[in-house]
Short mmCIF file of C-alpha atoms and ligand atoms in Angstrom, two decimals:
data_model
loop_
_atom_site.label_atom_id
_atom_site.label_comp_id
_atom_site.label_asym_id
_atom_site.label_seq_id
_atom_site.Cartn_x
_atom_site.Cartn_y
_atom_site.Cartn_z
CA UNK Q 1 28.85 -14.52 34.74
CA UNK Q 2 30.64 -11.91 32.82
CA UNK Q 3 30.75 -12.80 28.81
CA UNK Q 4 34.09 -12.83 27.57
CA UNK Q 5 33.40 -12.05 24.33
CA UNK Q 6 31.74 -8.77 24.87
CA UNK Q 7 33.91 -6.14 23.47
CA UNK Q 8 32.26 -3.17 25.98
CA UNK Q 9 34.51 -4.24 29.54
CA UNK Q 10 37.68 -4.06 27.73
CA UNK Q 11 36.84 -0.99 25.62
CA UNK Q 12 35.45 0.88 28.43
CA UNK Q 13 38.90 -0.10 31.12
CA UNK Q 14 40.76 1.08 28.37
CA UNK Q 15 39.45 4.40 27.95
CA UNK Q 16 39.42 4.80 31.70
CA UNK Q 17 43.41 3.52 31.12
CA UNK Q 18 44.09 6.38 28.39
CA UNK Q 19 42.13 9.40 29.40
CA UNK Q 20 42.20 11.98 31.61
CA UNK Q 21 39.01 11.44 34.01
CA UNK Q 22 37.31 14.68 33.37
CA UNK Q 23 34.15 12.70 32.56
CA UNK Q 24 32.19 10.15 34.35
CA UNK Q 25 30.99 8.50 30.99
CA UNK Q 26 28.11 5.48 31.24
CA UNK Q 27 29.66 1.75 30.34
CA UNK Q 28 28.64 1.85 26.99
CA UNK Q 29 30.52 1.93 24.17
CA UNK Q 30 29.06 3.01 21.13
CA UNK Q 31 30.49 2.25 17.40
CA UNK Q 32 27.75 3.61 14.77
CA UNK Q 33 24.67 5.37 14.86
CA UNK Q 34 21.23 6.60 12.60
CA UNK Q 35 18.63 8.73 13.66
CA UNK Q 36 17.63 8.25 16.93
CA UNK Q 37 19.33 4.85 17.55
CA UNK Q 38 23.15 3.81 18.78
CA UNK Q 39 24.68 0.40 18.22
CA UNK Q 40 27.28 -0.27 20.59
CA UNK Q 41 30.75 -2.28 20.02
CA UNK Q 42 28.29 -5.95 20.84
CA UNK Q 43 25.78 -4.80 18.32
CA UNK Q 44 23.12 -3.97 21.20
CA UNK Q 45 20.94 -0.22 20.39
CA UNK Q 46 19.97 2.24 21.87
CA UNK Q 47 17.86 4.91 21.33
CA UNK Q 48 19.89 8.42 22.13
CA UNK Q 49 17.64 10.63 24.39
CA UNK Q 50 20.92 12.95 24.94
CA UNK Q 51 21.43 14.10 21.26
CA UNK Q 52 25.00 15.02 22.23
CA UNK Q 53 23.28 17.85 24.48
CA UNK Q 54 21.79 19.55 21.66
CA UNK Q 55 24.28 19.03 19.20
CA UNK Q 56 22.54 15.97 17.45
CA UNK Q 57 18.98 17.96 16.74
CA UNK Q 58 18.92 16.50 13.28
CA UNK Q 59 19.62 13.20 14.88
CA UNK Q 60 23.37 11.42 13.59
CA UNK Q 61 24.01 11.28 10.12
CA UNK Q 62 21.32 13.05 8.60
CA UNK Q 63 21.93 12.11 4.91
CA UNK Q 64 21.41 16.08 3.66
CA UNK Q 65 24.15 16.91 6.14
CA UNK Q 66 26.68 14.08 5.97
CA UNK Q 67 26.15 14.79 1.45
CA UNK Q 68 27.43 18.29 2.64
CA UNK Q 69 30.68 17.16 4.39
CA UNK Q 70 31.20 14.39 1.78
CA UNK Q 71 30.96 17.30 -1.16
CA UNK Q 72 33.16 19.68 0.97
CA UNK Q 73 35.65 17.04 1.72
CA UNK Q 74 36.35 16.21 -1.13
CA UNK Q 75 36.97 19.95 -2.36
CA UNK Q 76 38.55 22.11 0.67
CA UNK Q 77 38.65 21.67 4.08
CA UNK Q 78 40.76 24.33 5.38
CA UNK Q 79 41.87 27.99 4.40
CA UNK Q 80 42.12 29.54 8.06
CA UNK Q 81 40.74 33.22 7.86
CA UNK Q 82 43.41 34.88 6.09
CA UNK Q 83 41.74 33.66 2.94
CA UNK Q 84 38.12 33.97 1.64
CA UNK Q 85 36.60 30.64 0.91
CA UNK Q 86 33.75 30.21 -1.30
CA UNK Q 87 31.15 28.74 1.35
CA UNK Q 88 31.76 31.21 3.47
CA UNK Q 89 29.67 34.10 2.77
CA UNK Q 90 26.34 32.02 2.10
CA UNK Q 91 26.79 30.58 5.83
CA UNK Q 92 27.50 33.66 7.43
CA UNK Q 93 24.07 35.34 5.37
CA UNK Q 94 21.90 32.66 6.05
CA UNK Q 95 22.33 32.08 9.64
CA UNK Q 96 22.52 36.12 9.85
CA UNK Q 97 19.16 36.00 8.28
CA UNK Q 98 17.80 33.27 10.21
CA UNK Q 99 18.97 35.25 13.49
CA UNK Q 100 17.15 38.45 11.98
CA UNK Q 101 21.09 40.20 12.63
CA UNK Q 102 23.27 42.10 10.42
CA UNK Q 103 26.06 40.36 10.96
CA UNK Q 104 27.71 36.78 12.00
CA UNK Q 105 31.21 36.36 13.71
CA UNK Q 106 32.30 32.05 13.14
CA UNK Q 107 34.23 30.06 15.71
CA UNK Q 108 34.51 26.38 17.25
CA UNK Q 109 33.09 25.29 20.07
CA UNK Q 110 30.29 26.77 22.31
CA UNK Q 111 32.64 28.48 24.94
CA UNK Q 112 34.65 30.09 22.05
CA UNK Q 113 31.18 31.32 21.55
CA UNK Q 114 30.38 32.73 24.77
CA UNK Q 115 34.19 34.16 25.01
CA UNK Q 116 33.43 36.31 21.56
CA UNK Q 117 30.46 37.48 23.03
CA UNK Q 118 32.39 38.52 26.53
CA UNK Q 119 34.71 40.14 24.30
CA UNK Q 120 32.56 42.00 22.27
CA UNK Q 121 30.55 43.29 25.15
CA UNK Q 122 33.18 44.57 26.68
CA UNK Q 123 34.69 46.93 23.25
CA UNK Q 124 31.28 48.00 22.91
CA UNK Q 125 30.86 49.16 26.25
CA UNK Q 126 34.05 51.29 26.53
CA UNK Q 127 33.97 52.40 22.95
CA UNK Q 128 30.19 52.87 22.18
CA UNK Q 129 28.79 53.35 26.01
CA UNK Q 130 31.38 54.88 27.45
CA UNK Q 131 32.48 52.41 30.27
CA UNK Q 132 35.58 54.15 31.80
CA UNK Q 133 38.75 52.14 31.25
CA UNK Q 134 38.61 48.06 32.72
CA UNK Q 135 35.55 48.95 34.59
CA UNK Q 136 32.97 46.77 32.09
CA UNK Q 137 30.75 44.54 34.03
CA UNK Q 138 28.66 42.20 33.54
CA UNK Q 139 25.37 40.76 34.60
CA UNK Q 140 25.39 36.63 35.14
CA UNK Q 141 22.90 34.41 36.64
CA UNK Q 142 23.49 31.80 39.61
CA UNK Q 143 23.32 28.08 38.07
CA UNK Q 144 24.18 29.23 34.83
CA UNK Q 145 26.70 27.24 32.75
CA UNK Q 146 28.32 28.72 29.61
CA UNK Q 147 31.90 26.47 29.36
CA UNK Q 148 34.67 25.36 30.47
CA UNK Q 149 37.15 28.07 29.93
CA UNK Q 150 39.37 30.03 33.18
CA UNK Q 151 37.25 33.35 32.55
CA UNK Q 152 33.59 30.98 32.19
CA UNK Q 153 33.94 29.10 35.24
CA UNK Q 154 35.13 32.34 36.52
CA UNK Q 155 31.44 33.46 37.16
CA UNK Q 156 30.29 29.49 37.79
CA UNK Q 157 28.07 28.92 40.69
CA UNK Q 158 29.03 25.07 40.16
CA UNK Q 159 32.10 24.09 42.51
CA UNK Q 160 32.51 21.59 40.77
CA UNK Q 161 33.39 23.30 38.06
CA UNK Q 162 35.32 26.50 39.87
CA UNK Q 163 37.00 25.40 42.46
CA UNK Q 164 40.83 25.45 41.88
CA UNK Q 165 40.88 26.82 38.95
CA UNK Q 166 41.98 30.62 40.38
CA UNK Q 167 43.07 33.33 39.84
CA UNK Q 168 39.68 34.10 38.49
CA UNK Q 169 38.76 36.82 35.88
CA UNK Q 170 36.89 39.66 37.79
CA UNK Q 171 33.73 41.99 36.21
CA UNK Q 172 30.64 39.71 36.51
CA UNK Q 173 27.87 40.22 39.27
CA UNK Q 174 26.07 37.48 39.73
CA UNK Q 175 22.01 37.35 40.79
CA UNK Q 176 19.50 34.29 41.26
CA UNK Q 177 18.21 33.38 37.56
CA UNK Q 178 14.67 34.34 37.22
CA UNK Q 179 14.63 37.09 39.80
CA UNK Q 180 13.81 39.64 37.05
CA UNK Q 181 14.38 42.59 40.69
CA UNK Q 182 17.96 41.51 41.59
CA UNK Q 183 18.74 41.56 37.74
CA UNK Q 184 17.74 45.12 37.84
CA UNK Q 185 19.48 46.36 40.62
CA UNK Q 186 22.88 44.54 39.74
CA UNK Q 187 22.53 46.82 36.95
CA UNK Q 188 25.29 50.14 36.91
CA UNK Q 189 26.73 52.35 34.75
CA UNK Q 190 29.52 50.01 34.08
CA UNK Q 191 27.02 46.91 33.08
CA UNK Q 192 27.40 46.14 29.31
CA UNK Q 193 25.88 43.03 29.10
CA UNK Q 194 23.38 40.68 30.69
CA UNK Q 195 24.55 37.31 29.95
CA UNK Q 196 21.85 34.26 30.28
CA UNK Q 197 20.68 30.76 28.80
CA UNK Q 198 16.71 31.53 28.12
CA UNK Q 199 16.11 28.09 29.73
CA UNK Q 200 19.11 26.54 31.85
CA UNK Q 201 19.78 23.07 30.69
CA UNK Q 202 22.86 22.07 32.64
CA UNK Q 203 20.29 23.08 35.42
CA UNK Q 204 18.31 20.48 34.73
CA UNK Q 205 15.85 22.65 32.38
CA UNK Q 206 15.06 25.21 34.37
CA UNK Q 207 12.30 27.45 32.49
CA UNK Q 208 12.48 30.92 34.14
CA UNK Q 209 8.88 32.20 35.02
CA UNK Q 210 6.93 33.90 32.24
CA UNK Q 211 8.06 37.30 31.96
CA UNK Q 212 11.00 37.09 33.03
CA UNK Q 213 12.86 37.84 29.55
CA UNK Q 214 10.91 40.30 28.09
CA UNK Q 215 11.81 42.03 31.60
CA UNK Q 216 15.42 41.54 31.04
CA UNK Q 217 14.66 42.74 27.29
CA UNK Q 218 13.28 45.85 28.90
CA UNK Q 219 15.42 46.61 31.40
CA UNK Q 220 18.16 45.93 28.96
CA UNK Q 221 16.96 48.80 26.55
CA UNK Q 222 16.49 51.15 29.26
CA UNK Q 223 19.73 51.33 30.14
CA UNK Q 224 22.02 51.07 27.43
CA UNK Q 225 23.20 47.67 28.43
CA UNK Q 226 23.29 44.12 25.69
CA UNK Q 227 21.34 41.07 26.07
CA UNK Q 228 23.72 38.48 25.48
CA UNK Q 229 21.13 34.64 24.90
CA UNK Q 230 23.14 31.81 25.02
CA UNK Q 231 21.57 29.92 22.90
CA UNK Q 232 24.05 27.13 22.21
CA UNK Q 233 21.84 24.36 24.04
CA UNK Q 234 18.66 25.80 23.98
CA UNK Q 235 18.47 26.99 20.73
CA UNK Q 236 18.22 25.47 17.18
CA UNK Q 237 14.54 23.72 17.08
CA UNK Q 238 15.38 22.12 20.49
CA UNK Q 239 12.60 23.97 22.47
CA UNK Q 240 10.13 23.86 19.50
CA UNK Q 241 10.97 27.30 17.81
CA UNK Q 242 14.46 28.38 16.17
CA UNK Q 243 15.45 30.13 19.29
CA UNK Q 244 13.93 29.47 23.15
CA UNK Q 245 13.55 33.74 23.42
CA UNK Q 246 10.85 33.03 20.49
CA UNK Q 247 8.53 31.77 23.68
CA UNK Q 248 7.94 35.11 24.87
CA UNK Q 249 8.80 37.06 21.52
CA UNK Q 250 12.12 37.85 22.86
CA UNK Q 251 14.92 39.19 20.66
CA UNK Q 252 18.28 39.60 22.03
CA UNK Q 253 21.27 41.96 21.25
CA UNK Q 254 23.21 38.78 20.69
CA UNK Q 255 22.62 35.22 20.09
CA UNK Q 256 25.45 32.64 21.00
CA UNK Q 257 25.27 29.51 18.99
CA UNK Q 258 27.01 26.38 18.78
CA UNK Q 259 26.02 22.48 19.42
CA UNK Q 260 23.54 22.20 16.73
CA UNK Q 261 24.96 24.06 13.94
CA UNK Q 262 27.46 21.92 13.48
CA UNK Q 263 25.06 19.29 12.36
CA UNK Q 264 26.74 16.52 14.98
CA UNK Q 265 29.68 16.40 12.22
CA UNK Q 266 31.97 19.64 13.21
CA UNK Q 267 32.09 21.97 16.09
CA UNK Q 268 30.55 24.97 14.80
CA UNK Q 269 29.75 28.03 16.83
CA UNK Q 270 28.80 31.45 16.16
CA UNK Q 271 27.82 35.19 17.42
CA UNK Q 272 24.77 37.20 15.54
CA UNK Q 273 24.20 40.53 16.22
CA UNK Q 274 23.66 43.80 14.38
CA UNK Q 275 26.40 45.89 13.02
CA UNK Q 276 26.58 48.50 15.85
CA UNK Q 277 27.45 46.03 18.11
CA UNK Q 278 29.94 43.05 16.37
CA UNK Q 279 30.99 45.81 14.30
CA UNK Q 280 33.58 46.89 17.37
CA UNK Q 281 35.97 44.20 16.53
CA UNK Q 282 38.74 45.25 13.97
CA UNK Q 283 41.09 42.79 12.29
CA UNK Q 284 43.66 41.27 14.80
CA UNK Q 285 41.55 41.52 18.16
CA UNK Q 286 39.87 38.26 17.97
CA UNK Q 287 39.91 35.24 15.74
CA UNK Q 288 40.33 31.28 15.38
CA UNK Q 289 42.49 29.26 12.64
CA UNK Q 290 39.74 26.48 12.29
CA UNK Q 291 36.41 29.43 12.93
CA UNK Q 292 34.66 29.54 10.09
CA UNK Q 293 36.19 27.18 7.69
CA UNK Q 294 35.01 25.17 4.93
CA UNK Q 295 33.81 22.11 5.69
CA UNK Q 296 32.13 23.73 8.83
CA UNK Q 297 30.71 26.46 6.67
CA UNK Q 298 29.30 23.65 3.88
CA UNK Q 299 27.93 21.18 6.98
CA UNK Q 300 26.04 24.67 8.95
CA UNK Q 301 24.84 25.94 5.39
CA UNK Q 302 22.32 23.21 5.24
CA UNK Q 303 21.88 23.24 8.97
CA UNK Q 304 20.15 26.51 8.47
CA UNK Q 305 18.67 25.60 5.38
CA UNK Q 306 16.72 22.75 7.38
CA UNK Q 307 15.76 25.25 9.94
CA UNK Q 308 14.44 27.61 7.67
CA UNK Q 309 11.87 25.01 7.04
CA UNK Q 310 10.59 25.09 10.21
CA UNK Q 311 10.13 21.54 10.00
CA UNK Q 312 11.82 20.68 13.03
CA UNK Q 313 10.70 23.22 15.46
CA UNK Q 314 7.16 22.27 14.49
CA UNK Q 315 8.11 18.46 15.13
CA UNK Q 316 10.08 19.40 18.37
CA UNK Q 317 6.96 21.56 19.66
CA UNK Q 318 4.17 18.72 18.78
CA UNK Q 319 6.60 15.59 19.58
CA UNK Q 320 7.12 17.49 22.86
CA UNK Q 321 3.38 17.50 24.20
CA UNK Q 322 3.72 13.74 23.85
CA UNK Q 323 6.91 14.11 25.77
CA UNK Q 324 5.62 16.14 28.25
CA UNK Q 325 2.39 14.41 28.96
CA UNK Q 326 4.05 10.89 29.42
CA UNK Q 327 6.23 12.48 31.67
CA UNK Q 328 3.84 14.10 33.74
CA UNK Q 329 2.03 10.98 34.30
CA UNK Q 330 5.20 10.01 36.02
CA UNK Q 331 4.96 12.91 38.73
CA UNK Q 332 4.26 10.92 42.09
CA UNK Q 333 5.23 7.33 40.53
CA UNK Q 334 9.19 8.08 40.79
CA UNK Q 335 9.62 11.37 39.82
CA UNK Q 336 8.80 14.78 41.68
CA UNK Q 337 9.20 17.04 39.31
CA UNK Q 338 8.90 17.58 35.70
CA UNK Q 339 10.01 20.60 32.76
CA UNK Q 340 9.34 20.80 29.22
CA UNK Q 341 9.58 22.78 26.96
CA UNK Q 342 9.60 21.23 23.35
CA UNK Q 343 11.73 17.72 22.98
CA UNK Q 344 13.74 19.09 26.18
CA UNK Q 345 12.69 18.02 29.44
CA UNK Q 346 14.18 18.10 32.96
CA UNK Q 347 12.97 15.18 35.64
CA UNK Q 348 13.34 15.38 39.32
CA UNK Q 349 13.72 12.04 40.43
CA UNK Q 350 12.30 11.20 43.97
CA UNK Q 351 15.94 11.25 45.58
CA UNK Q 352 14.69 8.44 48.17
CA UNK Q 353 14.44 6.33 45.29
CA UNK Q 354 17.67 6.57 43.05
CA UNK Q 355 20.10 9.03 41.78
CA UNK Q 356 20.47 10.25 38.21
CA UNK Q 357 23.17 8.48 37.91
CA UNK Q 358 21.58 5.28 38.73
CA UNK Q 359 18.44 5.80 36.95
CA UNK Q 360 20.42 6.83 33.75
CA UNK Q 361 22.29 3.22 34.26
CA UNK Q 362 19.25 1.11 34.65
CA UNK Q 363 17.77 3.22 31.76
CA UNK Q 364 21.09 2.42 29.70
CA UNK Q 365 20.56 -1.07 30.33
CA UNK Q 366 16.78 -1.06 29.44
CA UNK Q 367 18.23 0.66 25.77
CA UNK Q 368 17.83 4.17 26.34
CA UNK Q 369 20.70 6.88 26.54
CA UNK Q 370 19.68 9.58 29.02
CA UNK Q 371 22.25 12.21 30.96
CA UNK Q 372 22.28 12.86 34.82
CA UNK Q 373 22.93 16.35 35.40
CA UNK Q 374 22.93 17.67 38.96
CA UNK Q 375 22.08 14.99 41.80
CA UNK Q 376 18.60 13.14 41.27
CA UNK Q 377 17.84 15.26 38.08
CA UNK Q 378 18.06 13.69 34.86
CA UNK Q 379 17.70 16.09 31.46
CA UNK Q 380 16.32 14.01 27.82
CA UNK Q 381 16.57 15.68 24.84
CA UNK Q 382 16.88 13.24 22.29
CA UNK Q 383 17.24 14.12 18.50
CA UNK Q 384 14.23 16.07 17.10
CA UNK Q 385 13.77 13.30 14.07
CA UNK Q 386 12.81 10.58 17.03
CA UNK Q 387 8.99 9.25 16.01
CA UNK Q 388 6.42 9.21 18.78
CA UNK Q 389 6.63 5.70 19.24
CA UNK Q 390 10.58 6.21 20.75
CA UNK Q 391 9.14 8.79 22.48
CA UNK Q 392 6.06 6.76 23.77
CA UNK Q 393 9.27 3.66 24.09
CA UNK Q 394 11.65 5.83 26.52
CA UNK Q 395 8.80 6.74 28.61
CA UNK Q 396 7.96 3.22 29.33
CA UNK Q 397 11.61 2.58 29.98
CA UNK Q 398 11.38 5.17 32.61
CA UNK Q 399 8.39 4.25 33.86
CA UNK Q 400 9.73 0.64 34.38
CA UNK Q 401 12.97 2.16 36.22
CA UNK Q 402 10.88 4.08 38.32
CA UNK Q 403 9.17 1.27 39.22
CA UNK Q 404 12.02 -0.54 40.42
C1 LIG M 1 24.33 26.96 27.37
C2 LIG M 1 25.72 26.49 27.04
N1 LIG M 1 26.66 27.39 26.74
C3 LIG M 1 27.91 27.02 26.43
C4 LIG M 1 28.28 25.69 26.41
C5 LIG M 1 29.69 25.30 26.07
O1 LIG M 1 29.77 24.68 24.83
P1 LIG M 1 31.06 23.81 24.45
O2 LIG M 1 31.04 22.58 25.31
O3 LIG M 1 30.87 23.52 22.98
O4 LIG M 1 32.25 24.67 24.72
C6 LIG M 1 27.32 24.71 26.72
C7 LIG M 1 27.67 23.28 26.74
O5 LIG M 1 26.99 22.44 27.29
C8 LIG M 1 26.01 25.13 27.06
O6 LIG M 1 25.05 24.24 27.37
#
């Protein structure tokens, strides 16, 4: 019997009424939050293994970053760019100096991101390589996902995500990710960039084998072209160091941020790179009204001041053996498969026995938020201030879907 005075059916058929159904959202509908845990419109919990992909690290509401917004809200919230603001230096240093880069280039949301850095690649190559005119290229890899945008899903592998959205922007090549050989012979004299995630989380987590980024490093220096890491899910503590290139001492040309850094409070994305190469743009070729403004600035200040601690990539990178070895007790009781790599881990569920979809449902109604991503893979990443008893908690909720 259906309880009429649960508040979820009705909120969820009207959100299904009012929106455009670009999302497949689980029934839940969620009205406040803390830490690791949800509470939902009928006061049940939850504990949040999704971390709104990566952009909930710090888990919701961390009181250091929501004191930020408060301060900044009540001061100035908005200048656009034509102004200088007075949080905006400090954010722009201390990220740059986080990233080890000269310089830092603010805008929205991940995709704006990943756009600045297509951008920049491209000036740099015909003004600093040499790339004759429109010829630019650049290197992509299959089962990547950077965005949303008509040029991003341009060079998506993803139908899904593709399909019907043509005319389509040309200059990307793309090879199988981790095939450090096709990478290298993709490679011309009109390549300026190589643009990859260091692990692919829409994937499902997908860790390329070792050596395959200091290979892309290499091959990168050799010949003249940029190593562009997309670091907006991957980076940020998530794989238990600042960046996921850390793993294998990696340093790119250019790191694109986002999720994180905006504390779960404001989108907040960025580009860090040294002055040879952001240093192409000149006033009026790129730019954002809301990039870099003042309340983002004040929230992503003391995102990078909790970084710097190191705190929470140590917590991600010990938290996550716990992860991974409850996991991998798992392999051959309902899952297949299994990759972690700090409090980020990608399960294969055996397809015979459910989809992600389903498992994420019966793991919703068990109290635990998870994500499907493609087919019988499910990806957890829950906020990196979760204790190891919600850890030890969503594994036995697995555990127990698994089971049937
Ligand atoms: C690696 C990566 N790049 C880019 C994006 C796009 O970010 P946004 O949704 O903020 O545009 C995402 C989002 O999931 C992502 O995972």
């Amino acid at each position: 019997m259906v309880d009429d005075k649960l508040r979820t059916p009705g909120a969820v058929r009207d959100a299904e009424r009012w929106t455009a159904h670009n999302y497949h959202p689980l029934p839940v509908v969620i009205s406040s939050a803390e830490g690791a845990w949800l509470t939902d419109v009928d006061g049940r919990r939850y504990l949040d293994c999704l971390a709104g992909y990566s952009a909930l690290n710090f888990g919701h509401r961390h009181p250091q970053l929501i004191a930020a917004a408060h301060t900044q809200l009540d001061r100035l919230t908005l200048t656009s760019r034509a102004f200088i603001h007075d949080q905006f230096a400090d954010f722009c240093r201390e990220l740059a100096e986080l990233c080890g880069k000269d310089l830092v280039l603010p805008m929205n949301t991940g995709a704006e991101a990943v756009e600045t850095g297509i951008k920049v690649a491209r000036k740099w190559g015909y003004q600093v390589k040499g790339v004759a005119a429109g010829q630019a290229n650049i290197v992509v890899a299959e089962g990547n996902f950077h965005g949303r945008t008509t040029t991003i899903v341009s060079f998506s592998t993803d139908e899904d995500a593709r399909a019907d959205f043509g005319p389509y922007t040309p200059g990307f090549t793309v090879v199988p990710y981790g095939d450090l050989d096709a990478l290298t012979a993709a490679i011309d004299e009109n390549t300026v960039a190589v643009l990859l995630e260091p692990i692919q989380g829409e994937q499902g987590v997908v860790v390329p084998p070792e050596g395959y980024l200091p290979g892309v490093r290499q091959v990168c220096t050799e010949r003249d072209v940029l190593f562009i890491a997309d670091e907006i899910q991957s980076g940020l503590g998530r794989t238990g160091a600042t960046f996921a290139c850390d793993h294998e001492g990696v340093v790119p040309d250019m790191y694109l941020l986002g999720k994180a850094l905006g504390g779960g409070i404001v989108p907040v994305s960025a580009v860090a790179a040294n002055a040879d190469v952001l240093g192409v743009l000149k006033p009026g070729q790129h730019g954002s009204t809301f990039g870099g403004n003042p309340l983002a600035c004040a929230v992503a200040i003391e995102v990078v001041r909790l970084l710097a601690t190191g705190e929470f990539q140590r917590r991600s990178a010990e938290l996550g053996e716990r992860l991974r070895a409850g996991l991998e007790g798992l392999v051959g009781k309902g899952l297949v498969g299994v990759r972690v790599r700090g409090l980020w881990a990608g399960l294969d569920i055996d397809p015979a026995l459910m989809s992600g979809r389903e498992a994420c449902e019966r793991l919703a109604e068990r109290g635990v938020l998870a994500k499907d991503t493609h087919g019988s893979t499910i990806r957890l990443a829950p906020p990196l201030v979760i204790t190891e008893e919600e850890i030890d908690l969503a594994v036995t909720q697995l555990a127990e879907v698994l089971a049937g």
